[in-house]
């Protein structure tokens, strides 16, 4: 599954880059990539995301919305996430980068040139709620 994530989302990043480079005539850096401190920025974002997710899960557990289930010990607790994280983390890194490149790096700047700011915000939000307008 990790290989599938890496392959498919790498192709997405490549296609967006080709479009921006040859059609829009913009450099790759305009998609949101930084040369200085890129690894630190990525780590900081990963830490903020993990803390946000952990806080949400912790609050749900605190108020009784989630509860642990009994099951096979090798597939529960801290033993389960270790193997999953090691297997899927590379794919998740590429997938997260592809989402950022597509939405914040390409779509928002491209639509803001043609559409007003509220219209651009609507397009961005609409991409997350496809069933609302069906």
Coordinates of C-alpha atoms in Angstrom, one line a residue:
X1 CA 0.0 0.0 0.0
X2 CA 2.9 2.4 0.7
X3 CA 4.3 1.7 -2.7
X4 CA 1.0 2.5 -4.2
X5 CA 0.7 5.8 -2.3
X6 CA 4.3 6.8 -3.2
X7 CA 3.8 5.9 -6.9
X8 CA 0.4 7.5 -7.5
X9 CA 1.0 10.7 -5.6
X10 CA 4.5 11.2 -7.0
X11 CA 2.9 11.0 -10.4
X12 CA 0.4 13.7 -9.3
X13 CA 3.2 16.0 -8.1
X14 CA 5.1 15.4 -11.4
X15 CA 2.0 16.3 -13.5
X16 CA 1.3 19.4 -11.5
X17 CA 5.0 20.4 -11.9
X18 CA 4.9 19.8 -15.6
X19 CA 1.8 21.9 -16.0
X20 CA 3.2 24.8 -13.9
X21 CA 6.6 24.6 -15.6
X22 CA 5.6 24.4 -19.3
X23 CA 2.0 25.8 -19.4
X24 CA 2.0 28.5 -16.7
X25 CA 5.8 29.1 -17.0
X26 CA 6.3 29.3 -13.3
X27 CA 9.3 27.9 -11.3
X28 CA 8.8 24.8 -9.1
X29 CA 9.4 26.9 -6.0
X30 CA 6.1 28.7 -6.5
X31 CA 4.3 25.5 -5.5
X32 CA 5.3 26.1 -1.9
X33 CA 8.7 24.4 -1.7
X34 CA 11.4 26.0 0.3
X35 CA 15.2 25.5 -0.1
X36 CA 16.2 26.7 3.4
X37 CA 14.9 24.9 6.4
X38 CA 12.6 22.5 4.4
X39 CA 13.3 19.5 6.6
X40 CA 12.8 21.5 9.8
X41 CA 9.5 22.9 8.4
X42 CA 8.3 19.5 7.4
X43 CA 9.2 18.1 10.8
X44 CA 7.4 20.9 12.6
X45 CA 4.3 20.4 10.5
X46 CA 4.4 16.7 11.2
X47 CA 4.7 17.4 15.0
X48 CA 1.8 19.9 14.9
X49 CA -0.4 17.4 13.0
X50 CA 0.4 14.6 15.3
X51 CA -0.3 16.8 18.3
X52 CA -3.6 18.0 16.8
X53 CA -4.7 14.4 16.0
X54 CA -3.6 13.1 19.4
X55 CA -5.5 15.9 21.2
X56 CA -8.7 15.2 19.2
X57 CA -8.4 11.4 20.0
X58 CA -7.6 12.2 23.7
X59 CA -10.6 14.5 24.0
X60 CA -12.9 11.9 22.5
X61 CA -11.5 9.2 24.9
X62 CA -11.9 11.6 27.8
X63 CA -15.5 12.2 27.1
X64 CA -16.3 8.6 26.3
X65 CA -16.8 8.8 22.5
X66 CA -14.1 6.2 21.9
X67 CA -13.1 3.1 23.9
X68 CA -10.5 0.4 23.5
X69 CA -11.7 -2.9 22.1
X70 CA -10.5 -6.4 23.1
X71 CA -8.6 -8.2 20.4
X72 CA -5.4 -9.9 19.4
X73 CA -2.5 -8.4 21.4
X74 CA -0.2 -8.1 18.4
X75 CA -2.8 -5.9 16.6
X76 CA -3.5 -3.6 19.5
X77 CA -1.8 -1.1 21.7
X78 CA 1.6 0.2 20.8
X79 CA 2.6 -2.9 19.0
X80 CA 0.2 -2.3 16.1
X81 CA 1.1 1.3 15.1
X82 CA 4.8 0.5 14.9
X83 CA 4.5 -1.8 11.9
X84 CA 1.9 0.3 10.3
X85 CA 3.8 3.5 10.7
X86 CA 7.0 2.0 9.3
X87 CA 5.2 0.6 6.3
X88 CA 3.0 3.5 5.5
X89 CA 4.9 6.6 6.7
X90 CA 6.8 7.1 3.4
X91 CA 3.5 6.9 1.4
X92 CA 1.8 9.4 3.8
X93 CA 4.7 11.9 3.4
X94 CA 4.3 11.9 -0.3
X95 CA 0.5 11.9 -0.1
X96 CA 0.5 14.9 2.2
X97 CA 3.0 16.8 0.0
X98 CA 0.9 16.0 -3.1
X99 CA -2.2 17.5 -1.4
X100 CA -0.4 20.7 -0.5
X101 CA 1.1 21.0 -3.9
X102 CA -2.2 20.5 -5.6
X103 CA -4.4 22.7 -3.3
X104 CA -2.2 25.4 -1.8
X105 CA 0.6 25.4 -4.4
X106 CA -1.4 25.3 -7.6
X107 CA -5.2 25.5 -7.2
X108 CA -5.5 28.5 -4.9
X109 CA -3.0 30.7 -6.8
X110 CA -4.6 29.6 -10.2
X111 CA -8.1 30.3 -9.1
X112 CA -7.2 33.6 -7.3
X113 CA -6.0 35.0 -10.6
X114 CA -9.4 34.4 -12.2
X115 CA -11.8 34.4 -9.3
X116 CA -12.4 36.7 -6.4
X117 CA -11.1 35.7 -2.9
X118 CA -14.5 34.5 -1.7
X119 CA -14.8 32.5 -5.0
X120 CA -11.4 31.0 -4.5
X121 CA -12.2 30.1 -0.9
X122 CA -15.4 28.5 -2.1
X123 CA -13.6 26.3 -4.7
X124 CA -11.1 25.2 -2.0
X125 CA -13.8 24.4 0.5
X126 CA -16.0 22.7 -2.1
X127 CA -13.2 20.2 -2.8
X128 CA -13.6 18.9 0.7
X129 CA -17.4 18.6 0.6
X130 CA -18.3 16.9 -2.7
X131 CA -21.5 15.4 -1.5
X132 CA -23.0 18.6 -0.2
X133 CA -23.7 20.0 -3.6
X134 CA -24.8 16.9 -5.4

